[in-house]
Amino acid sequence: MIVLSEILELKQVISGWKQNGDTIGFCPTMGTLHAGHMDLVENSKKQCSKTIVSIFINPTQFNDPKDFAAYPKNTDADLKLCEESGVDLVFLPSVDVMYPKSSTPIQMSIPILQTTLCGRTRPGHFEGVLQIVSKLFHLTEPHFAFFGLKDYQQFRVISAMVAELNFPIQVIGVPTKRESDGLAMSSRNLRLTPKDRETATLIPRMFQLAKKTLLGGERDLKVWKEILTDFLLTGMNVKIDYLEVVDPMTLQPVNKLTGNVLLATAVFVGEVRLIDNEILTCPSK
Ligand code: PAF
């Protein structure tokens, strides 16, 4: 496995691969890798002859400096996992490599997709994500890029950027990988205290309740959201950042429970902000 931190070396390796006719798969990450990330790698390996993982905790996508400072870092274990999983190249740049002191600040956004969900409660977050992902796309020149659907809004925003700016890249959304009790895998789960980790199972159980009540005939959006909100708030140390029901494509709020809807939530359990979502099909009767 090749591990590189410099752009020039990265570009040399990639140009060699391209000359050989390799298909390149790219899995961007912020490290502290878990089975969810390894699922992205597995998907890439099935489809591509070379798989690149980037590990970079991108400062520009953190609207809260405390969140950035607390983001876990686990480079040695990450490299071991990548090696064992058959990753071909890990790109591990420093902040100075990605954002040299001399660089001119740039801002990218897709306003329509950023007014709801995390875009509303984490101002600046998707601007930072678009900035780093577009830079990484230019540097790695992948044919395919793999993103977890736990970050559904990120997946939509990046898919829209790729479509609108004609990046020659196919963006693949990989279903959320879950712990045995249903909690979506996330590097942030490591920061939960044992008690809060237990409380966090309210999130997957809330999605079960959402489906059950829909099947049971609930069609009043306001009442439905109240049932789900009340359920989450039975947990100690729980603060709801948002619980929204939006159109899965436009991410705009829906006003009726019909067709496919995206139920998405961000919840603070203690100090840790967890997100999850599911596309639900509302039964017609
Ligand atoms: O999903 C993440 O881990 C990050 O937002 C990403 C895509 C690696 C960009 O920093």
PDB file of C-alpha atoms and ligand atoms in Angstrom:
ATOM      1  CA  MET A   1       0.000   0.000   0.000  1.00  0.00           C
ATOM      2  CA  ILE A   2       1.309   3.446  -0.935  1.00  0.00           C
ATOM      3  CA  VAL A   3       0.959   6.237   1.662  1.00  0.00           C
ATOM      4  CA  LEU A   4       1.486   9.791   0.392  1.00  0.00           C
ATOM      5  CA  SER A   5       1.169  13.263   1.860  1.00  0.00           C
ATOM      6  CA  GLU A   6       2.319  15.415  -1.046  1.00  0.00           C
ATOM      7  CA  ILE A   7       0.286  16.432  -4.094  1.00  0.00           C
ATOM      8  CA  LEU A   8       3.062  16.041  -6.672  1.00  0.00           C
ATOM      9  CA  GLU A   9       3.763  12.414  -5.721  1.00  0.00           C
ATOM     10  CA  LEU A  10       0.063  11.649  -5.690  1.00  0.00           C
ATOM     11  CA  LYS A  11      -0.396  13.047  -9.196  1.00  0.00           C
ATOM     12  CA  GLN A  12       2.575  11.016 -10.480  1.00  0.00           C
ATOM     13  CA  VAL A  13       1.148   7.722  -9.174  1.00  0.00           C
ATOM     14  CA  ILE A  14      -2.306   8.508 -10.555  1.00  0.00           C
ATOM     15  CA  SER A  15      -1.004   9.462 -13.962  1.00  0.00           C
ATOM     16  CA  GLY A  16       0.871   6.098 -14.106  1.00  0.00           C
ATOM     17  CA  TRP A  17      -2.320   4.240 -13.203  1.00  0.00           C
ATOM     18  CA  LYS A  18      -4.275   6.141 -15.844  1.00  0.00           C
ATOM     19  CA  GLN A  19      -1.678   5.305 -18.488  1.00  0.00           C
ATOM     20  CA  ASN A  20      -2.086   1.620 -17.553  1.00  0.00           C
ATOM     21  CA  GLY A  21      -5.845   1.903 -18.077  1.00  0.00           C
ATOM     22  CA  ASP A  22      -6.761   1.444 -14.402  1.00  0.00           C
ATOM     23  CA  THR A  23     -10.224   2.344 -13.114  1.00  0.00           C
ATOM     24  CA  ILE A  24      -9.827   4.496 -10.015  1.00  0.00           C
ATOM     25  CA  GLY A  25     -12.205   4.409  -7.055  1.00  0.00           C
ATOM     26  CA  PHE A  26     -11.978   7.096  -4.370  1.00  0.00           C
ATOM     27  CA  CYS A  27     -13.238   7.004  -0.771  1.00  0.00           C
ATOM     28  CA  PRO A  28     -12.745  10.379   0.960  1.00  0.00           C
ATOM     29  CA  THR A  29     -12.715  10.134   4.767  1.00  0.00           C
ATOM     30  CA  MET A  30     -11.773  12.074   7.870  1.00  0.00           C
ATOM     31  CA  GLY A  31     -10.200   8.969   9.421  1.00  0.00           C
ATOM     32  CA  THR A  32     -11.023   6.971  12.570  1.00  0.00           C
ATOM     33  CA  LEU A  33     -12.133   4.370  10.109  1.00  0.00           C
ATOM     34  CA  HIS A  34     -14.820   1.836  10.955  1.00  0.00           C
ATOM     35  CA  ALA A  35     -16.765  -0.878   9.149  1.00  0.00           C
ATOM     36  CA  GLY A  36     -18.881   1.775   7.412  1.00  0.00           C
ATOM     37  CA  HIS A  37     -15.777   3.235   5.726  1.00  0.00           C
ATOM     38  CA  MET A  38     -14.544  -0.250   4.906  1.00  0.00           C
ATOM     39  CA  ASP A  39     -17.844  -0.858   3.144  1.00  0.00           C
ATOM     40  CA  LEU A  40     -17.031   2.088   0.859  1.00  0.00           C
ATOM     41  CA  VAL A  41     -13.647   0.462   0.201  1.00  0.00           C
ATOM     42  CA  GLU A  42     -15.280  -2.917  -0.534  1.00  0.00           C
ATOM     43  CA  ASN A  43     -17.654  -1.283  -3.005  1.00  0.00           C
ATOM     44  CA  SER A  44     -14.752   0.491  -4.680  1.00  0.00           C
ATOM     45  CA  LYS A  45     -12.691  -2.697  -4.907  1.00  0.00           C
ATOM     46  CA  LYS A  46     -15.590  -4.503  -6.601  1.00  0.00           C
ATOM     47  CA  GLN A  47     -15.890  -1.826  -9.254  1.00  0.00           C
ATOM     48  CA  CYS A  48     -12.370  -0.448  -9.681  1.00  0.00           C
ATOM     49  CA  SER A  49      -8.852  -1.779 -10.200  1.00  0.00           C
ATOM     50  CA  LYS A  50      -7.320   0.812  -7.851  1.00  0.00           C
ATOM     51  CA  THR A  51      -8.771   2.198  -4.627  1.00  0.00           C
ATOM     52  CA  ILE A  52      -7.643   5.431  -2.992  1.00  0.00           C
ATOM     53  CA  VAL A  53      -8.636   6.455   0.548  1.00  0.00           C
ATOM     54  CA  SER A  54      -7.971  10.008   1.706  1.00  0.00           C
ATOM     55  CA  ILE A  55      -7.714  10.765   5.403  1.00  0.00           C
ATOM     56  CA  PHE A  56      -8.011  14.455   6.169  1.00  0.00           C
ATOM     57  CA  ILE A  57      -9.911  16.192   8.959  1.00  0.00           C
ATOM     58  CA  ASN A  58     -11.017  19.185   6.937  1.00  0.00           C
ATOM     59  CA  PRO A  59     -11.038  22.319   9.131  1.00  0.00           C
ATOM     60  CA  THR A  60     -13.189  24.360   6.734  1.00  0.00           C
ATOM     61  CA  GLN A  61     -16.268  22.165   7.217  1.00  0.00           C
ATOM     62  CA  PHE A  62     -16.433  22.563  11.007  1.00  0.00           C
ATOM     63  CA  ASN A  63     -18.599  25.491  12.011  1.00  0.00           C
ATOM     64  CA  ASP A  64     -17.790  24.806  15.670  1.00  0.00           C
ATOM     65  CA  PRO A  65     -14.073  24.950  16.578  1.00  0.00           C
ATOM     66  CA  LYS A  66     -14.776  22.786  19.661  1.00  0.00           C
ATOM     67  CA  ASP A  67     -16.192  20.055  17.398  1.00  0.00           C
ATOM     68  CA  PHE A  68     -13.086  20.256  15.196  1.00  0.00           C
ATOM     69  CA  ALA A  69     -10.758  20.050  18.216  1.00  0.00           C
ATOM     70  CA  ALA A  70     -12.660  17.050  19.603  1.00  0.00           C
ATOM     71  CA  TYR A  71     -12.790  15.130  16.299  1.00  0.00           C
ATOM     72  CA  PRO A  72     -11.032  11.789  16.933  1.00  0.00           C
ATOM     73  CA  LYS A  73      -7.742  10.932  15.216  1.00  0.00           C
ATOM     74  CA  ASN A  74      -6.412   7.408  14.841  1.00  0.00           C
ATOM     75  CA  THR A  75      -3.902   7.378  11.992  1.00  0.00           C
ATOM     76  CA  ASP A  76      -1.908   4.233  12.834  1.00  0.00           C
ATOM     77  CA  ALA A  77      -5.022   2.090  13.235  1.00  0.00           C
ATOM     78  CA  ASP A  78      -6.506   3.651  10.066  1.00  0.00           C
ATOM     79  CA  LEU A  79      -3.441   2.758   7.997  1.00  0.00           C
ATOM     80  CA  LYS A  80      -3.459  -0.796   9.349  1.00  0.00           C
ATOM     81  CA  LEU A  81      -7.126  -1.211   8.450  1.00  0.00           C
ATOM     82  CA  CYS A  82      -6.555   0.186   4.948  1.00  0.00           C
ATOM     83  CA  GLU A  83      -3.596  -2.156   4.412  1.00  0.00           C
ATOM     84  CA  GLU A  84      -5.618  -5.173   5.598  1.00  0.00           C
ATOM     85  CA  SER A  85      -8.541  -4.188   3.359  1.00  0.00           C
ATOM     86  CA  GLY A  86      -6.392  -4.036   0.241  1.00  0.00           C
ATOM     87  CA  VAL A  87      -6.480  -0.258  -0.304  1.00  0.00           C
ATOM     88  CA  ASP A  88      -3.910   0.697  -2.964  1.00  0.00           C
ATOM     89  CA  LEU A  89      -3.124   4.238  -1.852  1.00  0.00           C
ATOM     90  CA  VAL A  90      -3.819   6.374   1.203  1.00  0.00           C
ATOM     91  CA  PHE A  91      -3.570  10.135   0.744  1.00  0.00           C
ATOM     92  CA  LEU A  92      -2.811  11.732   4.097  1.00  0.00           C
ATOM     93  CA  PRO A  93      -2.141  15.426   3.499  1.00  0.00           C
ATOM     94  CA  SER A  94      -1.478  18.073   6.142  1.00  0.00           C
ATOM     95  CA  VAL A  95      -3.614  21.207   6.471  1.00  0.00           C
ATOM     96  CA  ASP A  96      -0.743  23.195   4.898  1.00  0.00           C
ATOM     97  CA  VAL A  97      -0.731  20.929   1.843  1.00  0.00           C
ATOM     98  CA  MET A  98      -4.471  21.307   1.287  1.00  0.00           C
ATOM     99  CA  TYR A  99      -4.698  24.969   2.294  1.00  0.00           C
ATOM    100  CA  PRO A 100      -1.306  26.644   1.823  1.00  0.00           C
ATOM    101  CA  LYS A 101      -0.929  29.976   3.611  1.00  0.00           C
ATOM    102  CA  SER A 102      -0.700  31.694   0.221  1.00  0.00           C
ATOM    103  CA  SER A 103      -4.072  30.347  -1.005  1.00  0.00           C
ATOM    104  CA  THR A 104      -6.981  32.641  -1.862  1.00  0.00           C
ATOM    105  CA  PRO A 105     -10.159  31.790   0.082  1.00  0.00           C
ATOM    106  CA  ILE A 106     -12.884  30.396  -2.169  1.00  0.00           C
ATOM    107  CA  GLN A 107     -16.484  29.601  -1.336  1.00  0.00           C
ATOM    108  CA  MET A 108     -18.716  27.079  -3.084  1.00  0.00           C
ATOM    109  CA  SER A 109     -22.348  26.405  -2.311  1.00  0.00           C
ATOM    110  CA  ILE A 110     -25.537  24.921  -3.718  1.00  0.00           C
ATOM    111  CA  PRO A 111     -27.994  27.137  -1.843  1.00  0.00           C
ATOM    112  CA  ILE A 112     -31.187  25.207  -2.624  1.00  0.00           C
ATOM    113  CA  LEU A 113     -29.806  22.004  -1.081  1.00  0.00           C
ATOM    114  CA  GLN A 114     -28.286  23.743   1.931  1.00  0.00           C
ATOM    115  CA  THR A 115     -31.247  25.565   3.465  1.00  0.00           C
ATOM    116  CA  THR A 116     -32.538  22.555   5.398  1.00  0.00           C
ATOM    117  CA  LEU A 117     -31.203  19.818   7.715  1.00  0.00           C
ATOM    118  CA  CYS A 118     -27.475  20.181   8.555  1.00  0.00           C
ATOM    119  CA  GLY A 119     -27.178  23.094   6.117  1.00  0.00           C
ATOM    120  CA  ARG A 120     -29.482  25.138   8.348  1.00  0.00           C
ATOM    121  CA  THR A 121     -28.005  24.212  11.700  1.00  0.00           C
ATOM    122  CA  ARG A 122     -24.330  24.019  10.654  1.00  0.00           C
ATOM    123  CA  PRO A 123     -23.811  27.186   8.607  1.00  0.00           C
ATOM    124  CA  GLY A 124     -20.731  26.929   6.401  1.00  0.00           C
ATOM    125  CA  HIS A 125     -20.476  23.152   6.726  1.00  0.00           C
ATOM    126  CA  PHE A 126     -21.374  22.235   3.138  1.00  0.00           C
ATOM    127  CA  GLU A 127     -19.309  25.101   1.737  1.00  0.00           C
ATOM    128  CA  GLY A 128     -16.327  23.437   3.421  1.00  0.00           C
ATOM    129  CA  VAL A 129     -17.336  19.967   2.212  1.00  0.00           C
ATOM    130  CA  LEU A 130     -17.709  21.150  -1.400  1.00  0.00           C
ATOM    131  CA  GLN A 131     -14.386  22.951  -1.219  1.00  0.00           C
ATOM    132  CA  ILE A 132     -12.412  19.953   0.035  1.00  0.00           C
ATOM    133  CA  VAL A 133     -14.210  17.323  -2.036  1.00  0.00           C
ATOM    134  CA  SER A 134     -13.754  19.271  -5.272  1.00  0.00           C
ATOM    135  CA  LYS A 135     -10.049  19.736  -4.466  1.00  0.00           C
ATOM    136  CA  LEU A 136      -9.677  16.017  -3.687  1.00  0.00           C
ATOM    137  CA  PHE A 137     -11.548  15.092  -6.879  1.00  0.00           C
ATOM    138  CA  HIS A 138      -9.134  17.206  -8.940  1.00  0.00           C
ATOM    139  CA  LEU A 139      -6.141  15.642  -7.204  1.00  0.00           C
ATOM    140  CA  THR A 140      -7.253  12.000  -7.356  1.00  0.00           C
ATOM    141  CA  GLU A 141      -9.131  12.106 -10.712  1.00  0.00           C
ATOM    142  CA  PRO A 142     -11.287   9.097  -9.834  1.00  0.00           C
ATOM    143  CA  HIS A 143     -13.757   7.378 -12.146  1.00  0.00           C
ATOM    144  CA  PHE A 144     -15.976   6.502  -9.154  1.00  0.00           C
ATOM    145  CA  ALA A 145     -16.331   8.169  -5.741  1.00  0.00           C
ATOM    146  CA  PHE A 146     -18.034   6.461  -2.806  1.00  0.00           C
ATOM    147  CA  PHE A 147     -19.980   8.216  -0.031  1.00  0.00           C
ATOM    148  CA  GLY A 148     -21.987   6.821   2.876  1.00  0.00           C
ATOM    149  CA  LEU A 149     -25.707   7.533   2.818  1.00  0.00           C
ATOM    150  CA  LYS A 150     -25.690   8.267   6.549  1.00  0.00           C
ATOM    151  CA  ASP A 151     -24.595  11.708   5.355  1.00  0.00           C
ATOM    152  CA  TYR A 152     -27.466  11.830   2.880  1.00  0.00           C
ATOM    153  CA  GLN A 153     -27.426  15.612   2.443  1.00  0.00           C
ATOM    154  CA  GLN A 154     -23.687  15.496   1.763  1.00  0.00           C
ATOM    155  CA  PHE A 155     -24.316  12.814  -0.863  1.00  0.00           C
ATOM    156  CA  ARG A 156     -26.987  14.987  -2.548  1.00  0.00           C
ATOM    157  CA  VAL A 157     -24.859  18.143  -2.429  1.00  0.00           C
ATOM    158  CA  ILE A 158     -21.814  16.375  -3.887  1.00  0.00           C
ATOM    159  CA  SER A 159     -23.908  14.604  -6.553  1.00  0.00           C
ATOM    160  CA  ALA A 160     -25.339  17.988  -7.584  1.00  0.00           C
ATOM    161  CA  MET A 161     -21.871  19.583  -7.722  1.00  0.00           C
ATOM    162  CA  VAL A 162     -20.579  16.747  -9.909  1.00  0.00           C
ATOM    163  CA  ALA A 163     -23.588  17.043 -12.240  1.00  0.00           C
ATOM    164  CA  GLU A 164     -23.585  20.844 -12.455  1.00  0.00           C
ATOM    165  CA  LEU A 165     -19.824  21.252 -12.877  1.00  0.00           C
ATOM    166  CA  ASN A 166     -19.479  18.254 -15.216  1.00  0.00           C
ATOM    167  CA  PHE A 167     -16.938  16.359 -13.166  1.00  0.00           C
ATOM    168  CA  PRO A 168     -16.291  13.098 -15.095  1.00  0.00           C
ATOM    169  CA  ILE A 169     -16.982  11.096 -11.935  1.00  0.00           C
ATOM    170  CA  GLN A 170     -19.735   8.706 -10.963  1.00  0.00           C
ATOM    171  CA  VAL A 171     -20.841   9.323  -7.369  1.00  0.00           C
ATOM    172  CA  ILE A 172     -22.031   6.180  -5.599  1.00  0.00           C
ATOM    173  CA  GLY A 173     -24.088   6.272  -2.377  1.00  0.00           C
ATOM    174  CA  VAL A 174     -23.427   3.311  -0.093  1.00  0.00           C
ATOM    175  CA  PRO A 175     -26.160   2.287   2.412  1.00  0.00           C
ATOM    176  CA  THR A 176     -25.553   3.120   6.069  1.00  0.00           C
ATOM    177  CA  LYS A 177     -23.735   0.444   8.022  1.00  0.00           C
ATOM    178  CA  ARG A 178     -25.201  -0.124  11.489  1.00  0.00           C
ATOM    179  CA  GLU A 179     -24.142  -1.578  14.839  1.00  0.00           C
ATOM    180  CA  SER A 180     -26.042  -4.688  15.982  1.00  0.00           C
ATOM    181  CA  ASP A 181     -28.471  -2.466  17.965  1.00  0.00           C
ATOM    182  CA  GLY A 182     -29.175  -0.337  14.889  1.00  0.00           C
ATOM    183  CA  LEU A 183     -27.055   2.746  15.696  1.00  0.00           C
ATOM    184  CA  ALA A 184     -25.522   4.129  12.501  1.00  0.00           C
ATOM    185  CA  MET A 185     -21.751   3.643  12.507  1.00  0.00           C
ATOM    186  CA  SER A 186     -19.905   6.909  12.979  1.00  0.00           C
ATOM    187  CA  SER A 187     -16.457   7.964  14.154  1.00  0.00           C
ATOM    188  CA  ARG A 188     -18.310  10.179  16.650  1.00  0.00           C
ATOM    189  CA  ASN A 189     -19.796   7.121  18.438  1.00  0.00           C
ATOM    190  CA  LEU A 190     -16.394   6.662  20.099  1.00  0.00           C
ATOM    191  CA  ARG A 191     -16.947   9.886  22.030  1.00  0.00           C
ATOM    192  CA  LEU A 192     -20.174   8.673  23.678  1.00  0.00           C
ATOM    193  CA  THR A 193     -20.022   7.703  27.351  1.00  0.00           C
ATOM    194  CA  PRO A 194     -21.363   4.160  27.981  1.00  0.00           C
ATOM    195  CA  LYS A 195     -24.639   5.640  29.264  1.00  0.00           C
ATOM    196  CA  ASP A 196     -25.007   7.995  26.301  1.00  0.00           C
ATOM    197  CA  ARG A 197     -24.159   5.129  23.930  1.00  0.00           C
ATOM    198  CA  GLU A 198     -27.208   3.315  25.337  1.00  0.00           C
ATOM    199  CA  THR A 199     -29.350   6.439  24.978  1.00  0.00           C
ATOM    200  CA  ALA A 200     -28.206   6.812  21.359  1.00  0.00           C
ATOM    201  CA  THR A 201     -30.185   3.683  20.422  1.00  0.00           C
ATOM    202  CA  LEU A 202     -33.270   5.908  20.705  1.00  0.00           C
ATOM    203  CA  ILE A 203     -32.332   7.172  17.229  1.00  0.00           C
ATOM    204  CA  PRO A 204     -32.671   3.865  15.309  1.00  0.00           C
ATOM    205  CA  ARG A 205     -35.666   2.991  17.497  1.00  0.00           C
ATOM    206  CA  MET A 206     -37.265   6.306  16.485  1.00  0.00           C
ATOM    207  CA  PHE A 207     -36.996   5.238  12.835  1.00  0.00           C
ATOM    208  CA  GLN A 208     -38.702   1.917  13.702  1.00  0.00           C
ATOM    209  CA  LEU A 209     -41.480   3.869  15.414  1.00  0.00           C
ATOM    210  CA  ALA A 210     -41.762   6.145  12.378  1.00  0.00           C
ATOM    211  CA  LYS A 211     -42.375   3.141  10.123  1.00  0.00           C
ATOM    212  CA  LYS A 212     -44.743   1.484  12.582  1.00  0.00           C
ATOM    213  CA  THR A 213     -46.907   4.571  12.981  1.00  0.00           C
ATOM    214  CA  LEU A 214     -46.998   5.151   9.214  1.00  0.00           C
ATOM    215  CA  LEU A 215     -48.104   1.558   8.679  1.00  0.00           C
ATOM    216  CA  GLY A 216     -50.592   2.027  11.514  1.00  0.00           C
ATOM    217  CA  GLY A 217     -52.245   4.756   9.441  1.00  0.00           C
ATOM    218  CA  GLU A 218     -50.835   8.010  10.854  1.00  0.00           C
ATOM    219  CA  ARG A 219     -50.915  10.607   8.032  1.00  0.00           C
ATOM    220  CA  ASP A 220     -50.877  13.887   9.918  1.00  0.00           C
ATOM    221  CA  LEU A 221     -47.340  15.190   9.447  1.00  0.00           C
ATOM    222  CA  LYS A 222     -47.461  17.453  12.511  1.00  0.00           C
ATOM    223  CA  VAL A 223     -48.797  14.718  14.798  1.00  0.00           C
ATOM    224  CA  TRP A 224     -46.305  12.204  13.381  1.00  0.00           C
ATOM    225  CA  LYS A 225     -43.366  14.520  14.024  1.00  0.00           C
ATOM    226  CA  GLU A 226     -44.627  15.192  17.562  1.00  0.00           C
ATOM    227  CA  ILE A 227     -44.790  11.442  18.299  1.00  0.00           C
ATOM    228  CA  LEU A 228     -41.220  10.999  17.054  1.00  0.00           C
ATOM    229  CA  THR A 229     -39.918  14.099  18.850  1.00  0.00           C
ATOM    230  CA  ASP A 230     -41.501  13.024  22.140  1.00  0.00           C
ATOM    231  CA  PHE A 231     -39.959   9.583  21.736  1.00  0.00           C
ATOM    232  CA  LEU A 232     -36.439  10.995  21.250  1.00  0.00           C
ATOM    233  CA  LEU A 233     -36.895  13.319  24.204  1.00  0.00           C
ATOM    234  CA  THR A 234     -37.555  10.398  26.566  1.00  0.00           C
ATOM    235  CA  GLY A 235     -33.745  10.059  26.640  1.00  0.00           C
ATOM    236  CA  MET A 236     -31.622  11.734  29.314  1.00  0.00           C
ATOM    237  CA  ASN A 237     -29.067  14.151  27.895  1.00  0.00           C
ATOM    238  CA  VAL A 238     -30.838  14.351  24.522  1.00  0.00           C
ATOM    239  CA  LYS A 239     -31.206  17.607  22.588  1.00  0.00           C
ATOM    240  CA  ILE A 240     -32.757  17.562  19.131  1.00  0.00           C
ATOM    241  CA  ASP A 241     -30.879  19.711  16.623  1.00  0.00           C
ATOM    242  CA  TYR A 242     -33.480  18.947  13.958  1.00  0.00           C
ATOM    243  CA  LEU A 243     -36.045  16.356  12.977  1.00  0.00           C
ATOM    244  CA  GLU A 244     -37.198  17.116   9.446  1.00  0.00           C
ATOM    245  CA  VAL A 245     -39.266  15.501   6.725  1.00  0.00           C
ATOM    246  CA  VAL A 246     -38.110  16.558   3.278  1.00  0.00           C
ATOM    247  CA  ASP A 247     -38.239  15.581  -0.367  1.00  0.00           C
ATOM    248  CA  PRO A 248     -35.342  13.140  -0.996  1.00  0.00           C
ATOM    249  CA  MET A 249     -34.207  14.979  -4.158  1.00  0.00           C
ATOM    250  CA  THR A 250     -34.731  18.682  -3.428  1.00  0.00           C
ATOM    251  CA  LEU A 251     -34.342  18.371   0.371  1.00  0.00           C
ATOM    252  CA  GLN A 252     -37.196  20.870   0.732  1.00  0.00           C
ATOM    253  CA  PRO A 253     -39.760  20.302   3.521  1.00  0.00           C
ATOM    254  CA  VAL A 254     -42.840  18.337   2.489  1.00  0.00           C
ATOM    255  CA  ASN A 255     -46.266  19.277   3.776  1.00  0.00           C
ATOM    256  CA  LYS A 256     -47.937  15.889   3.299  1.00  0.00           C
ATOM    257  CA  LEU A 257     -47.033  12.301   4.079  1.00  0.00           C
ATOM    258  CA  THR A 258     -47.270  10.859   0.569  1.00  0.00           C
ATOM    259  CA  GLY A 259     -44.869   9.052  -1.751  1.00  0.00           C
ATOM    260  CA  ASN A 260     -41.227   8.888  -0.713  1.00  0.00           C
ATOM    261  CA  VAL A 261     -40.047  11.189   2.038  1.00  0.00           C
ATOM    262  CA  LEU A 262     -36.683  11.565   3.729  1.00  0.00           C
ATOM    263  CA  LEU A 263     -36.936  11.528   7.510  1.00  0.00           C
ATOM    264  CA  ALA A 264     -33.688  12.965   8.833  1.00  0.00           C
ATOM    265  CA  THR A 265     -32.491  13.876  12.284  1.00  0.00           C
ATOM    266  CA  ALA A 266     -29.512  15.315  14.118  1.00  0.00           C
ATOM    267  CA  VAL A 267     -29.475  14.722  17.836  1.00  0.00           C
ATOM    268  CA  PHE A 268     -27.040  15.741  20.545  1.00  0.00           C
ATOM    269  CA  VAL A 269     -26.562  12.903  22.998  1.00  0.00           C
ATOM    270  CA  GLY A 270     -24.506  14.541  25.707  1.00  0.00           C
ATOM    271  CA  GLU A 271     -21.892  16.555  23.823  1.00  0.00           C
ATOM    272  CA  VAL A 272     -21.946  14.353  20.730  1.00  0.00           C
ATOM    273  CA  ARG A 273     -23.974  15.252  17.651  1.00  0.00           C
ATOM    274  CA  LEU A 274     -25.282  12.191  15.800  1.00  0.00           C
ATOM    275  CA  ILE A 275     -27.141  12.145  12.486  1.00  0.00           C
ATOM    276  CA  ASP A 276     -29.261   9.530  10.773  1.00  0.00           C
ATOM    277  CA  ASN A 277     -31.894   9.367   8.055  1.00  0.00           C
ATOM    278  CA  GLU A 278     -34.093   7.013   6.128  1.00  0.00           C
ATOM    279  CA  ILE A 279     -36.146   7.304   2.963  1.00  0.00           C
ATOM    280  CA  LEU A 280     -39.628   6.087   3.825  1.00  0.00           C
ATOM    281  CA  THR A 281     -42.420   5.187   1.448  1.00  0.00           C
ATOM    282  CA  CYS A 282     -45.753   6.371   2.801  1.00  0.00           C
ATOM    283  CA  PRO A 283     -48.393   3.707   2.204  1.00  0.00           C
ATOM    284  CA  SER A 284     -51.184   5.050  -0.010  1.00  0.00           C
ATOM    285  CA  LYS A 285     -53.942   4.251   2.534  1.00  0.00           C
TER     286      LYS A 285
HETATM  287  O1  PAF B   1     -17.939  12.513   5.165  1.00  0.00           O
HETATM  288  C1  PAF B   1     -16.792  12.895   5.515  1.00  0.00           C
HETATM  289  O2  PAF B   1     -16.057  12.206   6.219  1.00  0.00           O
HETATM  290  C2  PAF B   1     -16.308  14.262   5.049  1.00  0.00           C
HETATM  291  O3  PAF B   1     -17.336  15.186   5.023  1.00  0.00           O
HETATM  292  C3  PAF B   1     -15.578  14.212   3.692  1.00  0.00           C
HETATM  293  C4  PAF B   1     -16.485  13.778   2.570  1.00  0.00           C
HETATM  294  C5  PAF B   1     -14.385  13.267   3.791  1.00  0.00           C
HETATM  295  C6  PAF B   1     -15.040  15.609   3.353  1.00  0.00           C
HETATM  296  O4  PAF B   1     -14.165  16.079   4.304  1.00  0.00           O
END
